Coordinates of C-alpha atoms in Angstrom, one line a residue:
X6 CA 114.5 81.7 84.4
X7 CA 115.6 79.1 82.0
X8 CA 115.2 75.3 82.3
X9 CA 118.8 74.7 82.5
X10 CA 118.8 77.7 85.3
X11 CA 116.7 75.9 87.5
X12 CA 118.0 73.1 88.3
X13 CA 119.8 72.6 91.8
X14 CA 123.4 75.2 91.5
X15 CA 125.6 72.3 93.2
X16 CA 124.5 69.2 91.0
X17 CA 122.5 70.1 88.1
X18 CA 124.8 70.5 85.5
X19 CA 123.9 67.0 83.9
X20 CA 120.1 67.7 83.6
X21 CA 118.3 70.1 81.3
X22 CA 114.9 70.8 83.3
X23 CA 114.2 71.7 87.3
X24 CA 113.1 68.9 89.5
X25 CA 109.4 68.3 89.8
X26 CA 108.4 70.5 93.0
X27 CA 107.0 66.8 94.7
X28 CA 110.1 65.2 94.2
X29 CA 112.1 68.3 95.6
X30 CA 110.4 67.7 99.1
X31 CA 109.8 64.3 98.7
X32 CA 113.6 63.4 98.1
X33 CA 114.8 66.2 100.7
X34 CA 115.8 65.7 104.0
X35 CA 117.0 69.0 105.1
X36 CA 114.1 68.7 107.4
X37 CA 115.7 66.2 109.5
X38 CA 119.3 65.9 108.8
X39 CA 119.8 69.7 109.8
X40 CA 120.8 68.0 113.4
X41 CA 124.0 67.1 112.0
X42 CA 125.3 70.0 111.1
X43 CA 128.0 70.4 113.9
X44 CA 129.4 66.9 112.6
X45 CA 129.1 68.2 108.9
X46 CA 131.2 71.6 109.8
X47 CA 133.5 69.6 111.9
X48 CA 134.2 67.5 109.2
X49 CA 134.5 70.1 106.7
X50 CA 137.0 71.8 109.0
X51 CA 138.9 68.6 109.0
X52 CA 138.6 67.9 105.3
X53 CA 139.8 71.2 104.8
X54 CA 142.7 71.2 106.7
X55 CA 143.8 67.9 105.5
X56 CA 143.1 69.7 101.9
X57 CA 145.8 72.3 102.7
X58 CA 148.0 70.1 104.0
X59 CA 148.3 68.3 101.0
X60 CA 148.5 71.5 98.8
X61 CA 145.2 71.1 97.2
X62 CA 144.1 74.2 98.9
X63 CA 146.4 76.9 100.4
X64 CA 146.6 78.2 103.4
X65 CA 144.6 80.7 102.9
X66 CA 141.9 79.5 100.9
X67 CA 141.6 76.7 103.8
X68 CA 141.6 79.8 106.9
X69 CA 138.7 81.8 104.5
X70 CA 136.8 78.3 104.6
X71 CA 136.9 77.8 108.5
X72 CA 136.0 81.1 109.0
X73 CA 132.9 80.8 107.0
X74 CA 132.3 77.7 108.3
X75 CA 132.5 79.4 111.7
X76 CA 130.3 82.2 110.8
X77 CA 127.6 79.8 109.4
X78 CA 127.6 77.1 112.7
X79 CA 127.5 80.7 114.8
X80 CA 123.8 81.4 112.2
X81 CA 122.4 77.9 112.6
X82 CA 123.1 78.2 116.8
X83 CA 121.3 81.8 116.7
X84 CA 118.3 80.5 114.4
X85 CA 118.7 83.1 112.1
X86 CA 119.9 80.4 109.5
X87 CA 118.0 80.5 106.4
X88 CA 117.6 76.5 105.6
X89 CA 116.4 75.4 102.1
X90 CA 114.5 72.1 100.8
X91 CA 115.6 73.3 97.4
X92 CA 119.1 72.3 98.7
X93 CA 118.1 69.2 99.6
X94 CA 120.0 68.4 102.6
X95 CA 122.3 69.7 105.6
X96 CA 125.4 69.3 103.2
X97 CA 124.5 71.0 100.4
X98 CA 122.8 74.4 102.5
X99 CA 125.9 74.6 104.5
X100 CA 128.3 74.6 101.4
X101 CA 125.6 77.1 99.5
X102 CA 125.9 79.0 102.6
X103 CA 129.6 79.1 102.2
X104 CA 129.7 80.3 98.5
X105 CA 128.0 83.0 99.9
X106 CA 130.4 84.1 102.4
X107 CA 133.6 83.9 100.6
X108 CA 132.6 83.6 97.1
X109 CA 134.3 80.7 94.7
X110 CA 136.8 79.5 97.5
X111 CA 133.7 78.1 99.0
X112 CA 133.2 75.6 95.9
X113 CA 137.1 74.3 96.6
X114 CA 136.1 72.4 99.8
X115 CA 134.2 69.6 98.3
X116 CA 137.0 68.6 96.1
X117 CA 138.0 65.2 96.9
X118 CA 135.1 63.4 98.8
X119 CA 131.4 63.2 97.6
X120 CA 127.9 63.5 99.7
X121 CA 128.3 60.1 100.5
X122 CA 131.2 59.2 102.3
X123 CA 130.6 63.0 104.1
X124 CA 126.8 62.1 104.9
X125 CA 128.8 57.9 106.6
X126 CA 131.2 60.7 108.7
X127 CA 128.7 62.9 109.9
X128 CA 126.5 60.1 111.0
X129 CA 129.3 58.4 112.6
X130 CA 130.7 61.7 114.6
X131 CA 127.3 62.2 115.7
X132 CA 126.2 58.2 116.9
X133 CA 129.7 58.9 118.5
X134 CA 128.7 62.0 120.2
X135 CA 125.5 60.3 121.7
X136 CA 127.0 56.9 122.3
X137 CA 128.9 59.0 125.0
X138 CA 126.3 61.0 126.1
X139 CA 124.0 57.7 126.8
X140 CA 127.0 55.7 128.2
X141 CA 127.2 58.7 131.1
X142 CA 123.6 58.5 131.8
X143 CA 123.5 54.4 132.2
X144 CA 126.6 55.2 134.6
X145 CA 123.8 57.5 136.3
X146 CA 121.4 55.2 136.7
X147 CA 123.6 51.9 137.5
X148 CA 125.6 54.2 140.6
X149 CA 121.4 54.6 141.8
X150 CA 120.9 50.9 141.7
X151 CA 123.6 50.5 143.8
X152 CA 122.6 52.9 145.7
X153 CA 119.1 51.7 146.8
X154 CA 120.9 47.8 146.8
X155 CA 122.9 49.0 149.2
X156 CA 119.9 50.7 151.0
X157 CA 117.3 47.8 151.1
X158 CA 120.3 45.2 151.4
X159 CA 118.0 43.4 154.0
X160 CA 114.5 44.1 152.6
X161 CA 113.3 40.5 152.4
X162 CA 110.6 40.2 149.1
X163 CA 109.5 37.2 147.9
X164 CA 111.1 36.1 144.6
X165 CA 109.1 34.7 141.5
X166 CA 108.9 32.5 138.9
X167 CA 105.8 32.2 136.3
X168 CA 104.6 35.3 138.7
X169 CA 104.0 32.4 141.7
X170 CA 106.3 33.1 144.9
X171 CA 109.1 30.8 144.6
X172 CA 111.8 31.9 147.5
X173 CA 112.7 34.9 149.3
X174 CA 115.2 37.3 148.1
X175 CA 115.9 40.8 149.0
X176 CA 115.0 43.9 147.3
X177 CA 119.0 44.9 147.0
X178 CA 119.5 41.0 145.2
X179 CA 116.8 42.4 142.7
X180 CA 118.1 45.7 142.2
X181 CA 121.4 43.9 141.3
X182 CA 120.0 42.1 138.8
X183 CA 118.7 45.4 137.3
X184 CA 122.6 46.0 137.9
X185 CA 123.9 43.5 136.0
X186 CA 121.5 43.9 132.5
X187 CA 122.5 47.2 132.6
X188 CA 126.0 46.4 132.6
X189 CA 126.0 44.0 129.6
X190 CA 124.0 46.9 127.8
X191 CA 126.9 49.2 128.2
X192 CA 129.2 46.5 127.1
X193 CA 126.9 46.1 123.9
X194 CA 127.4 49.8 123.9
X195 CA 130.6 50.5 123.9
X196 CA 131.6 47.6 121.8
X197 CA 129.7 49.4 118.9
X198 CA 131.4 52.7 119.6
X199 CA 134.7 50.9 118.6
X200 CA 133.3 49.5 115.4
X201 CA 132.0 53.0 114.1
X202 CA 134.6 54.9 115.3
X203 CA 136.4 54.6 111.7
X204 CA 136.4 57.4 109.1
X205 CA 134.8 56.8 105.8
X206 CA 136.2 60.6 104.8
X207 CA 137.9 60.6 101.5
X208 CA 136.3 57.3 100.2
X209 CA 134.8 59.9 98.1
X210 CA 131.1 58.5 96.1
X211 CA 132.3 54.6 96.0
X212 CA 135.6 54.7 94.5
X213 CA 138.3 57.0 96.5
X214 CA 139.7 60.3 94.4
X215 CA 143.0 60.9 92.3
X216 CA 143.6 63.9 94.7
X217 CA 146.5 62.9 96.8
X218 CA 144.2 63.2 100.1
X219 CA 145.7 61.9 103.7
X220 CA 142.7 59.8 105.4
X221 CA 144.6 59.2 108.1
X222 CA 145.4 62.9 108.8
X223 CA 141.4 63.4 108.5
X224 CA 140.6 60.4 110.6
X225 CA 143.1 61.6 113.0
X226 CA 141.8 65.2 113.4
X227 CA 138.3 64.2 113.9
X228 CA 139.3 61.5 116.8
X229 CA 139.2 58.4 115.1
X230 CA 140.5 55.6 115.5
X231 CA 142.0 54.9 111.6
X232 CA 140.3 55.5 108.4
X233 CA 138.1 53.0 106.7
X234 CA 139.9 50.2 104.6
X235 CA 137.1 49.7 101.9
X236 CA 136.0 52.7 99.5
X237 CA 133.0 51.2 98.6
X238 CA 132.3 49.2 101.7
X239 CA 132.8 52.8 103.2
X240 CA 130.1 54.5 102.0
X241 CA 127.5 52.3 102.0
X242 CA 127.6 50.7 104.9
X243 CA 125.5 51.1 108.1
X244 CA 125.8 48.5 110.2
X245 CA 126.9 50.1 112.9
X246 CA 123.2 52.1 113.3
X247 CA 121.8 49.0 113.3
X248 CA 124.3 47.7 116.0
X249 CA 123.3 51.2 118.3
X250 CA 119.4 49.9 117.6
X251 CA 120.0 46.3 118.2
X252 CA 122.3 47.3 121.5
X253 CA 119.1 50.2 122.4
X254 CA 116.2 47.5 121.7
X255 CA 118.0 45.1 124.3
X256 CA 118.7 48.0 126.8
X257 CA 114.8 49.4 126.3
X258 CA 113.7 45.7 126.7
X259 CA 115.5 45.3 130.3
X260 CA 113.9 49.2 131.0
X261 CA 110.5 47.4 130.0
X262 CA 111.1 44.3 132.1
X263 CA 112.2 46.9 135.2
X264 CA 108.7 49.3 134.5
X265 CA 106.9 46.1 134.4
X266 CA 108.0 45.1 137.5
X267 CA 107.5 48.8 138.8
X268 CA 104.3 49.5 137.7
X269 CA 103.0 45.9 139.6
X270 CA 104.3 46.8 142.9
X271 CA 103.0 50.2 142.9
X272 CA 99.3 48.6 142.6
X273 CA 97.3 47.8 145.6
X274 CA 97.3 44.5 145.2
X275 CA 101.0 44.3 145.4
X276 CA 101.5 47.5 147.5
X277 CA 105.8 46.8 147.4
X278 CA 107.3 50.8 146.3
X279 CA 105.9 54.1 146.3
X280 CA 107.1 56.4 143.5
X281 CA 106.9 59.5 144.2
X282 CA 104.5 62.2 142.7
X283 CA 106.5 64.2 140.3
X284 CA 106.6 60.3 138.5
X285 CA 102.7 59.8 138.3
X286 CA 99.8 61.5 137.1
X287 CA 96.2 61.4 138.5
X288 CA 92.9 60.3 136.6
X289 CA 90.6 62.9 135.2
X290 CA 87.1 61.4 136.5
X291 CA 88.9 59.2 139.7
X292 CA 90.3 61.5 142.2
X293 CA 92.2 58.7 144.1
X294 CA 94.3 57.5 141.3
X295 CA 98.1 57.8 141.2
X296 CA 99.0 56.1 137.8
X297 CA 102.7 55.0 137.4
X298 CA 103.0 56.5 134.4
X299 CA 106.7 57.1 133.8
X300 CA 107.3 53.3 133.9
X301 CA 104.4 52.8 131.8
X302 CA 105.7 54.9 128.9
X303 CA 108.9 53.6 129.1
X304 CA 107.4 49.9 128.4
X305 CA 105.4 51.4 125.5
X306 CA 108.5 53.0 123.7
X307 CA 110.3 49.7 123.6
X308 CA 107.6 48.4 120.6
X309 CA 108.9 52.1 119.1
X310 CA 113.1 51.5 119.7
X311 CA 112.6 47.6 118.2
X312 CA 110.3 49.0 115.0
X313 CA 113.4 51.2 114.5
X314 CA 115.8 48.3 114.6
X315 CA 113.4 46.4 112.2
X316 CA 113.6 49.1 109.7
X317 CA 116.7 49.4 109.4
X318 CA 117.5 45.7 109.0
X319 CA 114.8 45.7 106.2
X320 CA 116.4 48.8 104.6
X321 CA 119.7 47.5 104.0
X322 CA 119.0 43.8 103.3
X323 CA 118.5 43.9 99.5
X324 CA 121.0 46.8 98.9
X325 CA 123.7 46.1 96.3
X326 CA 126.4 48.6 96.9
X327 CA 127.7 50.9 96.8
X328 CA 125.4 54.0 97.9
X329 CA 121.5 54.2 97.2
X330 CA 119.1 56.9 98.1
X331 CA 117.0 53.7 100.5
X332 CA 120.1 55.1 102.9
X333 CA 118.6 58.8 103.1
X334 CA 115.9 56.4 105.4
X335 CA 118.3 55.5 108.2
X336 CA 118.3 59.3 109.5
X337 CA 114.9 59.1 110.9
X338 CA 114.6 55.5 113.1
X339 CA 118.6 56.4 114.3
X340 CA 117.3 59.8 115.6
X341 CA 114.6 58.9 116.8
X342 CA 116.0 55.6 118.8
X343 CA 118.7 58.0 120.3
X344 CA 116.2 60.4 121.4
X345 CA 114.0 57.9 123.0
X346 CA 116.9 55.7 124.9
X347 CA 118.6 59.1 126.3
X348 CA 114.7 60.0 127.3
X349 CA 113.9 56.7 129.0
X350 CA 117.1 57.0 130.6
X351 CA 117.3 60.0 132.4
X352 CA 113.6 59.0 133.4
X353 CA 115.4 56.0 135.4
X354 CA 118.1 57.2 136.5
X355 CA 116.1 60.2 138.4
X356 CA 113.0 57.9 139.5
X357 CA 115.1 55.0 140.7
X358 CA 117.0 56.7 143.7
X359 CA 113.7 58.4 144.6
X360 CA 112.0 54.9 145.2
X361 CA 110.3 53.9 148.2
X362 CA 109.7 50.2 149.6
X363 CA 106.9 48.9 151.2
X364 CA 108.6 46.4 153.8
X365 CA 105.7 45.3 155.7
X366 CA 103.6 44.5 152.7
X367 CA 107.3 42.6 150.8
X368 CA 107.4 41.1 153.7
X369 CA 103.7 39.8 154.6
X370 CA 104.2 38.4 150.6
X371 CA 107.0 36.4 151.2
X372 CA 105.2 34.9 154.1
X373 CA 102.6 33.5 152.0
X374 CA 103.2 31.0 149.4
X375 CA 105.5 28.2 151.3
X376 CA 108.9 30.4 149.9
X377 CA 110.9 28.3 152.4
X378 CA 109.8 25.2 151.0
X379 CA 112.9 24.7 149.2
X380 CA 115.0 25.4 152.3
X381 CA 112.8 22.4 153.7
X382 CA 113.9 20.2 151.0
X383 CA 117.6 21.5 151.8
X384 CA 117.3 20.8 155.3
X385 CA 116.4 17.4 154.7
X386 CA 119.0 16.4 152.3
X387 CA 121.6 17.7 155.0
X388 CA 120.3 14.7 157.3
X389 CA 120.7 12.6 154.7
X390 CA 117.3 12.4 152.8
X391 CA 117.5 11.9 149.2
X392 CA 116.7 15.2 147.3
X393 CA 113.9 13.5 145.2
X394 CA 112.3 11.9 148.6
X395 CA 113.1 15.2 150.1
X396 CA 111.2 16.7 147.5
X397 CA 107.9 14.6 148.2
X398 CA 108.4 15.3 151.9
X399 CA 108.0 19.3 151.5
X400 CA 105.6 18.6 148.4
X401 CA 103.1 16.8 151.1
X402 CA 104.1 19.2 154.1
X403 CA 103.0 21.7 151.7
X404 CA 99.5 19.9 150.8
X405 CA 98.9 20.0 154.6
X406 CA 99.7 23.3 155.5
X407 CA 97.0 24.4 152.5
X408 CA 94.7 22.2 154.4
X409 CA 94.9 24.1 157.7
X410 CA 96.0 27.6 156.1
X411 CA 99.6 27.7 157.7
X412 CA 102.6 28.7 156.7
X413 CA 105.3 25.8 157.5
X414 CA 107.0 27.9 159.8
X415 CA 103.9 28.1 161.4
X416 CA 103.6 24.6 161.5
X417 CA 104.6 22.4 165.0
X418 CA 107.1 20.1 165.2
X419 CA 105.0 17.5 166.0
X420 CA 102.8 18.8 162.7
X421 CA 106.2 18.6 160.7
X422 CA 107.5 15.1 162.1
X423 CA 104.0 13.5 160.6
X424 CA 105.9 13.8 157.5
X425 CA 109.4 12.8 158.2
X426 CA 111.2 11.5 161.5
X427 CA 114.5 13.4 160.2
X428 CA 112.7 17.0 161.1
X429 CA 113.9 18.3 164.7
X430 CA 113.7 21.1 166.5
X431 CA 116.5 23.1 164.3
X432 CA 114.4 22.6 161.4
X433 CA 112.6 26.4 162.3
X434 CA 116.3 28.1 161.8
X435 CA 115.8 27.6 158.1
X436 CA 111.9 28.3 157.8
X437 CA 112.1 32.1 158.6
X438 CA 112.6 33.8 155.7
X439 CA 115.7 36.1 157.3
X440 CA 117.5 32.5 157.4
X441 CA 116.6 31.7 154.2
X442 CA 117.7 34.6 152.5
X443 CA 120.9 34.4 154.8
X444 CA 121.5 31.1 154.1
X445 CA 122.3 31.6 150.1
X446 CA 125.6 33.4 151.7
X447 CA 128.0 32.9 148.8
X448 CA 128.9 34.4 145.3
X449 CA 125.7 35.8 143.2
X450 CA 123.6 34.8 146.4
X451 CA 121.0 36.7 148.1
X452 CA 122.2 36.9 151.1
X453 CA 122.6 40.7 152.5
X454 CA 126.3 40.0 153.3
X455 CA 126.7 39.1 149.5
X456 CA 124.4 42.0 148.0
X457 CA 126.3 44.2 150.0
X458 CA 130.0 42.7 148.3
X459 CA 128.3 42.6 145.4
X460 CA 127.7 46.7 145.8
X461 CA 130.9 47.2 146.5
X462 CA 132.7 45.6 143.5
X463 CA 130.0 47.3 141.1
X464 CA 131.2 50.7 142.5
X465 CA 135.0 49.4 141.9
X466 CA 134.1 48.7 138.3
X467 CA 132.0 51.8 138.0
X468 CA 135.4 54.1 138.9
X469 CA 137.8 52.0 136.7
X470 CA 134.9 53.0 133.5
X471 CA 135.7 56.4 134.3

């Protein structure tokens, strides 16, 4: 075999010798990109068709292509697919592939658009494909949180700030505001669904063709919503991966949050949930241990979902356009992210329904640490105290009940009254913690009456999404 011979069959009639066996692997990314190639034959149908429609193919050269193109997504599905690195990438084996099949009609279907704006569509139809996928799955695991709100609507935890008991809430008030994060995430979600869902097809290598092409007819078979405005902005841009990686670092950072939280109640020292079994794994050397593991991971993989978002920021920043090879590098962190978020996902949304609370231990926390102080302070303003002498008051009520290790519910009347000759007798309705919580009885408050609204209106949303 010649020189000339060996060079790659769908691009090397410009170069005289074969490509250095290093650079053939090293510049191939058939290994990875071979994911897409439902999106690649589904946008070859498309381009096809358009093709036809436009009389650059006939009828007939258009049905011979789809067939192939049928035959060859029914070999990849079976695994009996030969894939090459020689050919570089998905693209290029599929449409080798074809040539095969149904001999020079199989060289007609790239006429009129280029690697590059087909490599933007493929990505595109498949972040579209996933986005979907991962938007059902958040539904799944927000319809659980409500769930268990609704469940433990009047299991009274304490709440913290800087880790210190602050005020009791209730484990359905928390779950809620798993609830809500979740909800922007979707929001984040779906708004970058929008932006991608454009076609770049026909924007050909930077600079559109002279073949009388219909983008719109392409964008419309393939479920977009339009076609692209800009050739060259088209083909080069990926902004909306990095939106899906900003949108899944945000979402994996709330999931880290949430493990966070999950994997300090399970310990002894906290002693709040039990997660069951199938969600742990014991220690190889101590027999008693039930390590949260699930929830552990999922923290972990949020340093892995933010890298990704981080490389593909630094990829594109010094990129002038229109298309560069740097772009065969936003494959691999995209992939990956999806993977991971639809992973940590479904690890959620089946662990969180199966939780279990601990409500003598929540509740034996919330006793301790003077979480009614503030209802104190309340109590006194309502008689009339100023909020900052109010403030003192309970600060020095407080300071007293260290001194003789009580809670001030515990405290007397007469104990109280030392302090402040505006404390009577009703003063022990609002320094049990089931007042306390019941007392924050309006919108976004803890109070069980509100969580359970709260539930309700979340479901209401939930069935208007879908």
């Amino acid at each position: 075999m010649d020189k000339k011979s060996a060079t790659n069959q769908q691009w090397g009639g410009r170069f005289s010798e074969a490509t250095d066996a290093f650079v053939q692997r090293f510049t191939a990314s058939v290994d990875f990109d071979q994911r897409l190639y439902a999106h690649d034959i589904q946008g070859s149908i498309a381009h096809a068709t358009m093709l036809a429609k436009v009389g650059v193919l006939t009828d007939e050269e258009r049905d011979q292509i789809i067939t192939g193109l049928e035959t060859i997504r029914g070999e990849i599905e079976q695994g009996i697919f030969a894939w090459s690195v020689e050919l570089e990438d998905v693209h290029m084996n599929i449409e080798a592939r074809l040539t095969q099949l149904i001999g020079i009609t199989g060289k007609k279907l790239h006429t009129g658009r280029s690697r590059n704006d087909q490599v933007a569509t493929d990505i595109r139809l498949y972040l579209r494909d996933e986005i979907d996928q991962i938007a059902a799955e958040l539904t799944r695991l927000q319809t659980g949180l409500l769930d268990l709100a609704e469940r433990e609507a009047d299991t009274i935890l304490p709440g913290f700030t800087h880790l210190q008991t602050a005020q009791p809430v209730t484990f359905g008030h928390h779950m809620l505001a798993w609830f809500e994060m979740l909800t922007r995430d979707k929001g984040r979600l779906l708004d970058c669904r929008t932006r991608l869902n454009q076609s770049p097809l026909g924007a050909a290598a930077l600079a559109g063709t002279s073949y009388p092409i219909d983008r719109a007819l392409s964008a419309e078979l393939l479920g977009f919503s339009k076609a692209t405005e800009n050739s060259l902005d088209s083909v080069s841009d990926r902004d909306f991966a990095i939106e899906f990686c900003a949108f899944a670092s945000l979402l994996m950072t709330h999931l880290s949050r949430a493990s966070e939280e999950l994997v300090i109640w399970t310990s002894a020292q906290f002693d709040f949930i039990q997660l069951p079994d199938r969600f742990c794994t014991g220690s190889s050397i101590m027999p008693q241990k039930k390590n949260p593991d699930v929830p552990e991971l999922v923290r972990g993989k949020s340093g892995r979902v933010n890298g990704h978002l981080i490389a593909l920021l630094t990829l594109m920043k010094s990129q002038p356009l229109a298309y560069n090879k740097d772009n065969q590098e936003d494959k691999e962190p995209l992939f990956d992210a999806v993977d991971t978020v639809k992973d940590c996902l479904r690890a959620f949304a089946d662990m969180v329904p199966a939780l279990i609370t601990n409500k003598a231990p929540m509740l034996a926390a919330a006793k301790r640490g003077y979480a009614t102080a503030t209802d104190l302070a309340d109590y006194l303003v309502r008689k009339g105290v100023a909020f900052r002498d109010a403030h003192e008051i309970v600060g020095r009520s407080v300071a007293f009940g260290i001194e003789q290790n009580k809670d001030l519910g515990e405290l007397s009347l007469a104990e109280l009254q030392q302090f402040s000759d505006q404390i009577d007798q009703d003063v022990f309705e609002v320094l049990t913690l089931e007042g306390s919580v019941a007392a924050r009885d309006h919108l976004g408050g803890t109070a069980p009456n509100q969580v359970r609204q709260a539930v309700a209106r979340a479901r209401t949303m939930l069935t208007k999404e879908n």
